XYZ file of C-alpha atoms in Angstrom:
746
model
C 23.940 82.582 -13.792
C 20.699 83.819 -15.211
C 19.297 82.785 -18.647
C 19.994 86.186 -20.050
C 23.549 85.997 -18.984
C 23.781 82.424 -20.604
C 22.385 83.688 -23.869
C 24.911 86.661 -23.917
C 27.810 84.339 -23.140
C 26.586 81.904 -25.902
C 26.354 84.709 -28.426
C 29.834 86.033 -27.663
C 31.246 82.610 -27.958
C 29.701 81.949 -31.285
C 31.050 85.293 -32.567
C 34.550 84.457 -31.317
C 34.509 81.101 -33.198
C 33.319 82.710 -36.352
C 35.958 85.433 -36.133
C 38.735 82.969 -35.468
C 37.544 80.684 -38.264
C 37.592 83.583 -40.734
C 40.939 84.730 -39.467
C 42.429 81.232 -39.886
C 41.482 81.277 -43.565
C 43.759 84.282 -44.168
C 47.559 84.125 -44.421
C 48.405 85.632 -41.172
C 52.163 85.282 -41.492
C 51.988 87.286 -44.804
C 50.194 90.250 -43.094
C 52.559 90.097 -40.034
C 55.621 90.596 -42.434
C 53.974 93.571 -44.122
C 52.895 95.567 -41.071
C 54.651 95.734 -37.594
C 51.477 96.985 -35.978
C 49.614 93.891 -37.011
C 52.493 91.736 -35.750
C 52.525 93.240 -32.335
C 48.721 93.154 -32.029
C 48.656 89.420 -32.931
C 51.434 88.697 -30.365
C 49.402 90.347 -27.630
C 46.270 88.491 -28.506
C 48.090 85.185 -28.667
C 49.708 85.715 -25.231
C 46.264 86.424 -23.730
C 44.551 83.468 -25.306
C 47.449 81.181 -24.242
C 47.255 82.492 -20.602
C 43.437 81.795 -20.576
C 43.925 78.166 -22.038
C 46.576 77.550 -19.180
C 44.141 78.844 -16.521
C 41.420 76.418 -17.776
C 43.876 73.451 -17.765
C 45.180 74.125 -14.270
C 41.588 74.528 -12.964
C 40.745 71.128 -14.288
C 43.909 69.477 -13.018
C 46.603 71.406 -11.200
C 49.192 68.820 -12.187
C 48.773 69.555 -15.907
C 51.713 70.986 -17.837
C 51.298 74.580 -18.992
C 51.780 75.411 -22.625
C 54.682 77.706 -23.637
C 54.476 80.440 -26.179
C 55.544 79.804 -29.706
C 53.886 78.183 -32.669
C 55.854 74.941 -32.480
C 55.206 74.484 -28.753
C 51.512 75.177 -29.240
C 51.231 72.547 -31.954
C 53.250 69.942 -29.887
C 50.882 70.520 -26.847
C 47.587 70.317 -28.798
C 47.267 66.511 -28.300
C 47.384 66.962 -24.507
C 44.869 69.728 -24.777
C 42.429 67.545 -26.685
C 42.823 64.745 -23.973
C 42.064 67.212 -21.197
C 39.042 68.511 -22.968
C 37.711 64.894 -23.484
C 38.152 64.393 -19.861
C 36.332 67.538 -19.010
C 33.388 66.611 -21.141
C 33.146 63.197 -19.559
C 33.081 64.652 -16.002
C 30.384 67.043 -17.129
C 28.314 64.156 -18.454
C 28.624 62.263 -15.094
C 27.607 65.238 -13.124
C 24.481 65.722 -15.310
C 23.534 62.126 -14.860
C 23.873 62.345 -11.122
C 21.723 65.403 -11.037
C 19.169 63.721 -13.200
C 19.122 60.530 -11.036
C 18.666 62.519 -7.873
C 15.749 64.318 -9.374
C 14.132 61.064 -10.491
C 14.659 59.255 -7.146
C 13.269 62.133 -5.140
C 9.922 61.254 -6.873
C 8.530 64.652 -5.785
C 6.524 65.027 -9.005
C 5.591 61.559 -10.250
C 5.719 59.545 -7.035
C 7.510 56.597 -8.963
C 9.755 54.270 -7.105
C 12.597 52.458 -9.016
C 14.095 48.992 -8.424
C 17.695 49.378 -7.548
C 19.582 47.114 -10.004
C 23.136 48.588 -9.621
C 24.657 45.205 -9.252
C 27.787 44.089 -11.030
C 27.549 40.346 -10.241
C 26.818 37.884 -12.944
C 23.253 36.537 -12.820
C 23.373 34.452 -16.040
C 23.033 30.759 -15.939
C 26.252 29.342 -14.632
C 27.842 26.090 -16.026
C 30.157 25.763 -12.975
C 27.391 25.931 -10.388
C 26.789 22.610 -8.766
C 23.436 21.067 -9.784
C 21.171 21.234 -6.711
C 19.083 18.199 -8.071
C 21.993 15.955 -7.209
C 21.129 16.517 -3.500
C 17.417 15.872 -3.848
C 15.924 13.260 -1.416
C 13.786 11.949 -4.281
C 15.930 11.578 -7.468
C 14.705 13.118 -10.666
C 13.101 10.468 -13.075
C 13.045 11.501 -16.693
C 12.284 8.024 -18.091
C 8.545 8.644 -18.608
C 7.689 4.881 -18.243
C 4.281 5.698 -16.743
C 1.971 8.596 -16.583
C 2.667 11.459 -14.205
C 1.281 10.551 -10.721
C 0.446 13.474 -8.346
C 2.815 13.821 -5.413
C 0.052 14.096 -2.839
C 0.083 11.972 0.318
C -2.951 13.726 1.920
C -5.705 15.973 0.608
C -6.765 18.775 2.969
C -10.022 20.914 2.188
C -11.301 17.958 0.039
C -14.807 17.296 -1.422
C -13.657 14.102 -3.020
C -11.413 11.539 -1.254
C -7.827 11.151 -2.166
C -8.222 7.454 -3.076
C -10.727 8.303 -5.860
C -8.684 11.439 -6.924
C -5.600 9.360 -7.350
C -7.388 6.664 -9.466
C -5.893 6.252 -12.953
C -8.551 7.078 -15.713
C -8.649 4.441 -18.530
C -7.577 5.145 -22.052
C -9.977 6.970 -24.332
C -9.828 8.048 -27.885
C -6.915 10.326 -28.387
C -6.256 10.407 -24.724
C -3.929 7.878 -23.096
C -4.555 6.496 -19.694
C -3.622 9.221 -17.040
C -4.122 10.535 -13.514
C -6.395 13.503 -13.222
C -5.832 16.777 -11.375
C -6.748 15.608 -7.733
C -8.395 18.920 -7.045
C -10.278 19.247 -10.174
C -13.641 18.546 -8.496
C -12.857 21.047 -5.726
C -11.852 23.757 -8.157
C -15.147 23.431 -10.140
C -17.384 23.210 -7.101
C -15.863 25.273 -4.249
C -17.208 28.785 -4.164
C -15.118 31.844 -3.818
C -15.169 33.907 -0.530
C -17.919 36.429 -0.581
C -15.375 39.264 0.001
C -14.343 39.028 -3.589
C -17.784 39.974 -4.760
C -17.965 43.264 -2.775
C -16.154 46.521 -3.881
C -13.934 48.011 -1.109
C -11.421 50.747 -0.694
C -8.071 49.575 -1.904
C -5.618 48.742 0.981
C -2.267 50.433 0.230
C 0.891 48.327 0.204
C 3.413 48.791 2.910
C 6.322 51.205 2.342
C 8.866 49.680 0.037
C 11.923 51.394 1.445
C 11.187 50.749 5.079
C 10.306 47.028 4.834
C 11.963 43.934 3.689
C 11.160 40.317 2.898
C 11.738 37.237 5.242
C 14.007 34.563 3.902
C 12.556 31.060 4.582
C 14.910 28.020 4.116
C 14.262 25.921 7.179
C 11.187 23.891 8.449
C 11.018 26.100 11.553
C 10.736 29.323 9.372
C 8.217 27.542 7.166
C 6.005 26.693 10.079
C 5.987 30.357 11.371
C 4.962 31.512 8.002
C 2.054 29.146 7.685
C 0.740 30.236 11.190
C 0.620 33.852 9.986
C -0.804 32.957 6.562
C -3.742 31.024 8.260
C -5.105 34.450 9.429
C -5.075 35.955 5.903
C -8.086 36.167 3.580
C -5.946 37.155 0.470
C -2.304 36.094 -0.338
C -0.220 36.801 -3.387
C 1.951 34.169 -4.860
C 4.631 33.921 -7.491
C 7.441 31.582 -8.542
C 11.028 31.789 -9.965
C 11.928 28.967 -12.306
C 15.156 27.507 -13.841
C 15.191 25.215 -16.859
C 18.646 25.505 -18.366
C 20.484 22.918 -16.404
C 17.607 20.516 -15.942
C 15.468 18.490 -18.408
C 12.016 19.435 -16.882
C 13.154 22.460 -14.885
C 13.395 23.311 -11.173
C 11.280 25.714 -9.002
C 13.906 27.739 -7.286
C 11.899 30.381 -5.314
C 8.365 31.023 -4.055
C 7.363 34.575 -3.135
C 4.329 34.945 -0.844
C 2.867 38.121 0.495
C -0.096 39.018 2.723
C -1.244 42.508 3.820
C 1.655 42.939 6.313
C 4.595 40.594 5.195
C 6.676 39.337 2.360
C 8.273 35.926 2.400
C 10.722 34.497 -0.085
C 10.893 30.702 0.254
C 13.852 28.619 -0.856
C 12.038 25.820 -2.757
C 15.314 24.020 -3.449
C 16.183 23.509 0.203
C 12.487 22.857 1.186
C 11.509 20.833 -1.861
C 10.137 17.803 -0.022
C 8.530 19.860 2.854
C 6.249 22.300 1.079
C 3.112 20.058 0.676
C 1.979 21.346 3.949
C 1.084 24.568 2.128
C -1.857 22.862 0.549
C -3.730 23.514 3.736
C -3.748 27.193 2.734
C -3.544 26.957 -0.968
C -6.558 24.714 -1.243
C -8.716 26.732 1.202
C -11.603 28.308 -0.738
C -11.882 30.941 1.843
C -8.543 32.389 0.990
C -8.157 34.175 -2.403
C -4.866 33.317 -4.162
C -3.709 36.151 -6.360
C -1.239 35.288 -9.056
C -0.344 36.910 -12.374
C -0.116 34.782 -15.486
C -0.423 31.452 -13.477
C -0.459 29.490 -16.704
C 2.750 27.773 -15.897
C 2.945 28.397 -12.127
C 0.132 25.919 -11.694
C 2.132 23.330 -13.592
C 5.411 23.927 -11.711
C 3.726 23.828 -8.308
C 2.101 20.372 -8.839
C 5.093 18.944 -10.707
C 7.895 19.784 -8.286
C 6.136 20.607 -4.972
C 2.765 18.660 -5.090
C 0.907 21.921 -4.547
C -2.530 22.880 -6.051
C -4.536 26.118 -5.978
C -8.189 26.394 -5.187
C -9.702 29.933 -5.297
C -7.263 31.362 -7.911
C -7.636 35.036 -9.147
C -5.396 35.565 -12.180
C -4.651 39.305 -12.671
C -3.620 38.464 -16.237
C -7.159 37.612 -17.221
C -8.514 40.657 -15.395
C -6.125 42.936 -17.351
C -7.209 41.360 -20.575
C -10.917 41.597 -20.036
C -10.602 45.109 -18.787
C -9.024 46.071 -22.126
C -5.664 47.225 -20.947
C -3.042 47.979 -23.723
C -0.541 45.666 -22.041
C -1.089 42.550 -19.766
C 2.288 42.262 -18.141
C 3.009 42.531 -14.444
C 5.473 45.306 -15.044
C 2.753 47.242 -16.703
C 0.370 46.800 -13.823
C 3.117 47.765 -11.272
C 3.624 51.049 -13.145
C -0.153 51.795 -13.593
C -1.347 50.946 -10.117
C 1.699 50.919 -7.822
C 3.784 53.573 -9.441
C 6.762 51.094 -9.230
C 9.099 50.546 -12.080
C 10.732 47.156 -11.876
C 13.672 45.811 -14.160
C 13.657 43.193 -16.872
C 17.327 42.427 -16.104
C 16.579 39.499 -13.904
C 13.770 37.640 -15.701
C 16.258 35.079 -17.066
C 18.600 35.087 -14.052
C 20.065 31.949 -12.595
C 17.763 31.669 -9.508
C 19.756 28.677 -8.167
C 22.323 30.982 -6.963
C 22.770 31.115 -3.134
C 22.960 33.532 -1.505
C 20.830 35.806 -3.670
C 22.350 39.289 -4.622
C 20.439 42.251 -3.241
C 18.953 43.316 -6.668
C 17.710 39.608 -7.267
C 16.276 39.668 -3.699
C 14.523 43.020 -4.369
C 13.233 41.918 -7.865
C 11.698 38.631 -6.453
C 10.052 40.560 -3.599
C 8.498 43.108 -5.908
C 6.588 40.544 -7.856
C 4.057 40.081 -4.850
C 4.624 43.021 -2.614
C 2.204 45.382 -4.540
C 0.020 42.539 -5.902
C -2.713 42.514 -3.283
C -3.184 46.364 -3.838
C -3.391 45.832 -7.472
C -6.049 43.061 -6.946
C -8.076 45.542 -4.905
C -8.176 48.036 -7.698
C -8.818 45.367 -10.441
C -11.746 43.860 -8.269
C -13.455 47.242 -8.013
C -13.088 47.793 -11.729
C -14.352 44.283 -12.592
C -17.391 44.674 -10.368
C -18.190 47.998 -11.843
C -18.075 46.636 -15.416
C -19.811 43.421 -14.363
C -16.940 41.243 -15.640
C -15.927 39.451 -12.372
C -17.643 36.091 -13.357
C -15.689 35.900 -16.594
C -12.320 36.335 -14.760
C -13.189 33.791 -12.129
C -14.221 31.320 -14.855
C -10.982 31.748 -16.720
C -9.038 31.565 -13.469
C -10.732 28.202 -12.684
C -9.808 26.945 -16.123
C -6.099 27.687 -15.326
C -6.231 26.156 -11.982
C -7.514 22.872 -13.306
C -4.467 22.436 -15.645
C -2.412 19.351 -15.006
C 1.185 18.240 -15.904
C 1.796 15.272 -18.103
C 4.862 13.523 -19.497
C 5.391 13.849 -23.175
C 5.062 10.082 -23.888
C 1.487 10.154 -22.322
C 0.184 13.555 -23.679
C -3.144 13.708 -25.494
C -2.817 13.165 -29.183
C -4.888 16.251 -29.741
C -3.502 19.288 -27.929
C -5.474 20.520 -24.958
C -5.226 23.775 -22.945
C -5.768 21.712 -19.735
C -2.724 19.552 -20.187
C 0.956 20.725 -20.367
C 3.679 18.467 -21.623
C 7.418 19.554 -22.295
C 6.980 18.200 -25.919
C 3.624 19.102 -27.347
C 4.133 17.658 -30.917
C 4.423 14.112 -32.058
C 7.235 15.141 -34.501
C 8.991 18.060 -32.754
C 11.870 18.175 -35.098
C 9.588 19.401 -37.838
C 9.545 22.782 -36.217
C 13.226 22.992 -36.748
C 12.842 22.081 -40.453
C 10.502 24.974 -40.965
C 12.449 27.376 -38.758
C 15.879 26.707 -40.420
C 14.590 25.757 -43.872
C 16.002 22.232 -43.773
C 15.187 20.175 -47.011
C 12.927 17.095 -46.621
C 15.711 14.860 -47.811
C 17.551 15.410 -44.550
C 14.539 14.863 -42.208
C 15.685 11.373 -41.205
C 19.153 12.779 -40.149
C 17.501 15.602 -38.248
C 15.214 13.135 -36.533
C 18.187 10.823 -35.439
C 20.224 13.728 -34.087
C 17.162 15.259 -32.283
C 16.441 11.841 -30.639
C 20.096 11.389 -29.627
C 20.069 14.952 -28.087
C 16.794 14.185 -26.168
C 18.231 10.892 -24.867
C 21.395 12.407 -23.432
C 19.345 15.377 -21.975
C 17.102 12.912 -20.115
C 19.997 10.702 -18.942
C 22.114 13.715 -17.578
C 19.030 15.770 -16.565
C 20.068 18.709 -18.709
C 17.997 20.768 -21.091
C 18.261 19.795 -24.736
C 19.565 23.256 -25.615
C 22.316 22.836 -23.139
C 23.318 19.437 -24.579
C 23.237 20.789 -28.176
C 21.791 24.102 -29.129
C 19.465 24.280 -32.089
C 22.052 26.163 -34.206
C 24.613 23.442 -33.582
C 22.116 20.773 -34.397
C 21.143 22.435 -37.723
C 24.971 22.861 -38.389
C 25.463 19.118 -38.070
C 22.543 18.356 -40.241
C 23.744 20.763 -43.065
C 27.502 19.768 -42.798
C 26.959 16.006 -42.261
C 30.416 15.366 -40.740
C 31.343 11.680 -40.523
C 34.682 12.148 -38.694
C 35.070 13.331 -35.014
C 37.404 16.045 -36.088
C 34.808 17.448 -38.412
C 32.141 17.294 -35.811
C 34.108 19.539 -33.538
C 34.859 22.052 -36.419
C 31.325 22.135 -37.670
C 30.511 25.404 -35.642
C 32.252 28.142 -33.746
C 30.619 26.957 -30.598
C 30.535 23.227 -29.614
C 28.950 22.235 -26.293
C 30.667 20.001 -23.840
C 28.320 17.000 -24.627
C 29.055 17.259 -28.405
C 32.788 17.422 -27.704
C 32.759 14.325 -25.472
C 30.538 12.429 -27.851
C 32.016 13.608 -31.126
C 32.871 9.987 -32.231
C 29.382 8.723 -31.353
C 27.785 11.616 -33.339
C 29.971 11.011 -36.366
C 29.159 7.312 -36.374
C 25.457 8.129 -36.079
C 25.546 10.538 -38.886
C 27.526 8.045 -41.068
C 25.171 5.196 -40.384
C 22.031 7.324 -40.979
C 23.427 8.525 -44.318
C 24.072 4.918 -45.389
C 20.508 4.050 -44.356
C 19.157 6.900 -46.376
C 21.063 5.915 -49.346
C 19.947 2.262 -49.215
C 16.373 3.372 -48.666
C 16.293 5.275 -51.984
C 18.044 2.629 -54.019
C 16.256 -0.615 -52.874
C 16.056 -3.435 -55.340
C 12.612 -4.841 -56.388
C 11.646 -8.411 -55.641
C 11.428 -10.200 -58.980
C 7.845 -11.563 -58.180
C 6.650 -8.169 -57.050
C 3.920 -6.822 -59.228
C 2.706 -3.121 -59.436
C -0.777 -2.612 -58.352
C -3.603 -1.667 -60.724
C -4.196 1.530 -58.769
C -0.490 2.556 -59.320
C -0.448 1.617 -63.119
C -3.899 3.052 -63.880
C -5.542 1.294 -66.813
C -2.311 -0.374 -68.031
C -2.820 -3.529 -69.948
C -2.442 -6.628 -67.661
C -0.626 -8.515 -70.367
C 2.166 -5.898 -70.039
C 2.312 -6.271 -66.204
C 2.273 -10.133 -65.706
C 4.038 -12.959 -67.610
C 2.593 -16.387 -67.922
C 5.154 -17.689 -65.505
C 4.231 -15.043 -62.856
C 0.521 -15.815 -63.312
C 1.208 -19.513 -62.693
C 3.469 -18.819 -59.694
C 0.730 -16.503 -58.141
C -1.864 -19.234 -58.939
C 0.249 -21.825 -57.119
C 0.645 -19.431 -54.036
C -3.134 -18.969 -53.855
C -3.859 -22.667 -54.006
C -1.178 -23.282 -51.360
C -2.908 -20.794 -48.932
C -6.289 -22.224 -49.662
C -5.064 -25.733 -49.012
C -3.639 -24.748 -45.682
C -6.753 -22.826 -44.730
C -9.054 -25.792 -45.557
C -6.788 -28.285 -43.846
C -6.388 -26.042 -40.682
C -2.611 -26.285 -41.138
C -0.314 -24.988 -38.319
C 2.795 -25.155 -40.489
C 5.088 -22.187 -41.103
C 3.501 -19.075 -42.538
C 3.214 -18.499 -46.292
C 4.731 -15.241 -47.443
C 3.470 -14.123 -50.774
C 5.388 -11.147 -51.814
C 2.802 -9.475 -54.123
C 1.645 -5.844 -53.593
C -1.899 -4.491 -53.181
C -2.950 -6.250 -56.563
C -2.913 -9.470 -54.582
C -1.836 -9.584 -50.942
C 0.612 -11.250 -48.534
C -1.163 -14.120 -46.818
C -0.428 -15.776 -43.545
C -2.761 -18.689 -42.735
C -4.654 -18.745 -39.463
C -6.199 -22.091 -38.693
C -8.086 -20.947 -35.446
C -10.245 -18.548 -37.445
C -10.230 -20.380 -40.691
C -8.790 -17.247 -42.430
C -5.590 -15.612 -43.558
C -3.717 -12.716 -42.025
C -3.140 -10.231 -44.834
C -0.388 -7.586 -45.070
C -1.265 -4.973 -47.733
C 0.022 -1.425 -48.420
C -2.638 -0.208 -46.040
C -1.773 -2.378 -43.090
C -2.702 -5.642 -41.490
C -6.085 -7.223 -42.221
C -7.725 -10.705 -41.919
C -9.065 -12.408 -45.068
C -11.609 -15.316 -44.767
C -11.633 -18.490 -46.885
C -14.502 -17.102 -49.063
C -12.950 -13.782 -49.577
C -9.656 -15.589 -50.516
C -11.538 -17.621 -53.130
C -13.257 -14.547 -54.604
C -9.881 -12.670 -54.979
C -8.498 -15.718 -56.645
C -11.388 -15.970 -59.090
C -11.498 -12.269 -59.670
C -7.801 -12.197 -60.661
C -8.073 -15.437 -62.901
C -11.145 -14.010 -64.731
C -9.555 -10.737 -65.223
C -6.335 -12.102 -66.776
C -8.244 -14.462 -69.014
C -10.443 -11.656 -70.162
C -7.539 -9.327 -70.915
C -5.764 -11.926 -72.823
C -8.756 -12.936 -74.854
C -9.526 -9.346 -75.885
C -5.942 -8.409 -76.674
C -4.620 -11.323 -78.576
C -5.868 -13.337 -81.658
C -7.851 -16.418 -81.472
C -4.849 -18.392 -82.821
C -2.915 -17.736 -79.514
C -4.268 -19.922 -76.861
C -3.883 -18.992 -73.168
C -3.018 -21.937 -70.894
C -5.737 -22.539 -68.183
C -4.757 -21.257 -64.888
C -6.882 -23.834 -63.083
C -5.710 -27.188 -64.445
C -5.284 -30.436 -62.681
C -1.521 -30.277 -63.217
C -1.392 -27.006 -61.257
C -3.406 -28.460 -58.426
C -1.224 -31.458 -58.209
C 1.839 -29.326 -58.114
C 0.329 -27.135 -55.362
C -0.455 -30.323 -53.275
C 2.976 -31.685 -53.589
C 4.611 -28.358 -52.642
C 2.718 -26.578 -49.913
C 5.879 -24.746 -48.658
C 6.219 -20.979 -48.057
C 8.667 -20.420 -50.986
C 8.205 -21.287 -54.588
C 10.277 -24.335 -55.630
C 12.132 -24.586 -58.847
C 10.052 -26.199 -61.503
C 11.397 -28.988 -63.732
C 13.195 -27.950 -66.905
C 10.382 -29.163 -69.090
C 7.935 -26.827 -67.541
C 10.347 -24.018 -67.832
C 10.846 -24.667 -71.507
C 7.083 -24.798 -72.009
C 6.617 -21.501 -70.201
C 9.278 -19.896 -72.330
C 7.574 -21.114 -75.417
C 4.379 -19.779 -74.238
C 5.999 -16.459 -73.588
C 7.388 -16.308 -77.053
C 3.999 -17.163 -78.490
C 2.446 -14.194 -76.691
C 4.875 -11.854 -78.354
C 4.505 -13.404 -81.853
C 1.721 -11.005 -82.800
C 3.776 -7.947 -82.050
C 6.685 -9.357 -83.986
C 4.421 -9.956 -86.988
C 3.284 -6.267 -86.801
C 6.876 -5.149 -86.660
C 7.683 -7.215 -89.646
C 4.840 -5.658 -91.770
C 6.245 -2.194 -90.916
C 9.699 -3.101 -91.994
C 8.305 -4.738 -95.250
C 6.518 -1.563 -96.248
C 9.725 0.329 -96.029
C 11.668 -1.942 -98.385
C 12.482 -0.884 -101.965
C 10.868 -2.555 -105.034
C 12.945 -5.264 -106.517
C 13.158 -3.600 -110.048
C 14.399 -0.157 -108.575
C 17.297 1.551 -110.416
C 20.665 1.526 -108.719
C 22.146 4.940 -108.252
C 25.906 5.814 -108.074
C 26.234 8.604 -105.567
C 30.065 8.841 -105.890
C 29.752 10.693 -109.087
C 26.963 12.990 -107.888
C 27.207 16.465 -106.609
C 28.097 16.760 -102.952
C 24.890 17.953 -101.240
C 26.609 19.021 -97.970
C 28.871 21.585 -99.725
C 27.488 24.882 -101.211
C 27.763 25.570 -104.968
C 31.166 27.144 -105.718
C 30.701 27.896 -109.394
C 30.807 31.694 -109.040
C 33.556 31.909 -106.481
C 35.917 33.851 -108.793
C 33.279 36.309 -109.595
C 32.658 36.916 -105.862
C 36.323 37.428 -105.147
C 36.447 40.359 -107.691
C 33.258 41.790 -106.122
C 34.093 44.769 -103.895
C 33.112 44.318 -100.198
C 30.924 46.750 -98.549
C 31.845 48.542 -95.309
C 29.964 47.070 -92.318
C 30.431 49.342 -89.135
C 28.934 46.624 -86.980
C 31.292 43.864 -88.078
C 33.710 42.295 -85.479
C 36.823 43.793 -87.252
C 35.601 47.374 -86.607
C 34.814 47.014 -82.999
C 38.283 48.006 -81.800
C 40.960 46.161 -79.819
C 39.840 43.432 -77.488
C 39.996 44.068 -73.850
C 42.612 42.259 -71.669
C 41.394 38.868 -70.509
C 40.691 38.455 -66.822
C 43.192 36.209 -65.080
C 41.505 33.029 -63.932
C 41.271 32.737 -60.111
C 43.373 29.940 -58.716
C 41.778 26.981 -57.094
C 41.555 27.097 -53.317
C 44.099 25.024 -51.595
C 46.763 25.276 -54.290
C 49.860 27.331 -54.363
C 50.164 29.934 -57.002
C 53.602 31.078 -58.479
C 53.741 34.471 -60.269
C 55.879 34.976 -63.249
C 57.239 38.251 -64.849
């Protein structure tokens, strides 16, 4: 059918629809009853239309029932007509999609190839899949009792011996003791092959449809692959990683390609046998092309003991060339005319055997990468940017893996740890807006989750997702049944440990409550810095001053005598200090609010004299001369200190207590006298007249003398008064309390 015929058919169809719509708006039955000619004409037209509809229905499906004449029969059959038309439209859509796909796959115009991902299998992480790490020859160690030690047993292509490369470096400022990257010296000093500095015509990749990858899962196949790779000058490498059912993660696949072949290596089956690849991976004469090797370098050394010398990272090349995107998918589309799929980026690569789409996806990551490298190399040399790319690639290759417990205190791009922050739970506080009052509970649950994840070699998000962790912090359930009902999804670990989690939350809440309502020690004294310029006479009493003086003398006696008796614990904050004698250094170990320090005998005497002079000066300035302050350095005090050099303050005799009580009363006498003067000034004179208020006028009640006159006074109309606002609205019925039954009455 030509375009003119299609336009004519569409015009006729639109005119028919318009005419039928206009006709349906009229009362047809009325006109049929008035004119017999109209009636006969309508019957003929209806019969023709019905026959056409039946022909269309039978052409779609010969088994369809035909529609009989008559208004009632037509209305009854309309539902089946609508179903048939829907089926017709659906078949038309499928036919158009098939035509479109055939046109795209032919690639006659654009030359694009597409990854076939028509696979109905489930590639998501499986909970029922057996954990492969259970069969590893070397069990996984998540304890982090020591720094990460490289897995190397030998060091091919070395400039620095293995013994020196595996020597632990001592601890430095902000950097704990650690093992360096054993190939760091080689990465910095080995030169790249000269071929990378010469522009050449790009070598096209082998045809995608007529080739396939070689599956390597045995030592024999691995040996064959290595013999072929030794002849290559450039190889492409990529990894597939899984980190949902493992604490650190597992390298599941390694894809390697040269100019002629593609290999997919099963790194789970050959986990302990792949170190022989260092012979090629560390050869500076072989260029290793990777895209975004930021994490690949870490995974290679952590799981397989492999290192890269002579890295060319296409990510940094695309960035320095100013491309709008830096992903591998973009490079494949731009330089290889190949469109991959994002469907399998998060697939469970532990699955064996791999599905065909997953196998093709893994192969595509390296199949075209060497051809892309050729084109990028020429562009970099043309723009004189090759040295920058090689410098950035060297920095990536020098990265090393380190356990979280031994990570540098200051973050570094050269070191990767699973947990980068000293307080990782704070990120959840900011992300989920958790109040600071619940930080302790969040930290306890976070540490419990991390402990269980390490023990069972599971990822923390598998043990307890962040949403579930936050729900527990917000709901604070203290019973196992409430822990299970805190969220719509409860992981298996939380379900099995619901009682332990409930007890942990309960204990943490109790600790938080006690921490906010702790009682002060009766001898504890606020510091001057906390109280500002507050009068010392309002901070210390005479008894406390003497008790402090006794403690100082006791510490001084022990320091002078070199005593090795039990420690003296003075519970006074930063105004004084907590002293512990140390006979060896003739000093005292001091615990202040700022930490642990050592105070010598001379400094102890200076502090004692400073406090004594300060207290005496304050009392002298604030009080009258008639009030005498007892001397703080009397012979009686010294004798008491000599007789009682113990850690705790012994109870003094009753006479001393009474004397101290009197002294305290004397110190308050001036204030009492001042208060008495104020009260005396308020008193009435003795000759004042006595007033009888019972016969007086009530001041709280307004004058009612003219009440009768006001009653006769005519009231003015106020349109804004409450009486003229109309009837009140019906009161809303109070909502019943949740959880209670409500009975309705008439």
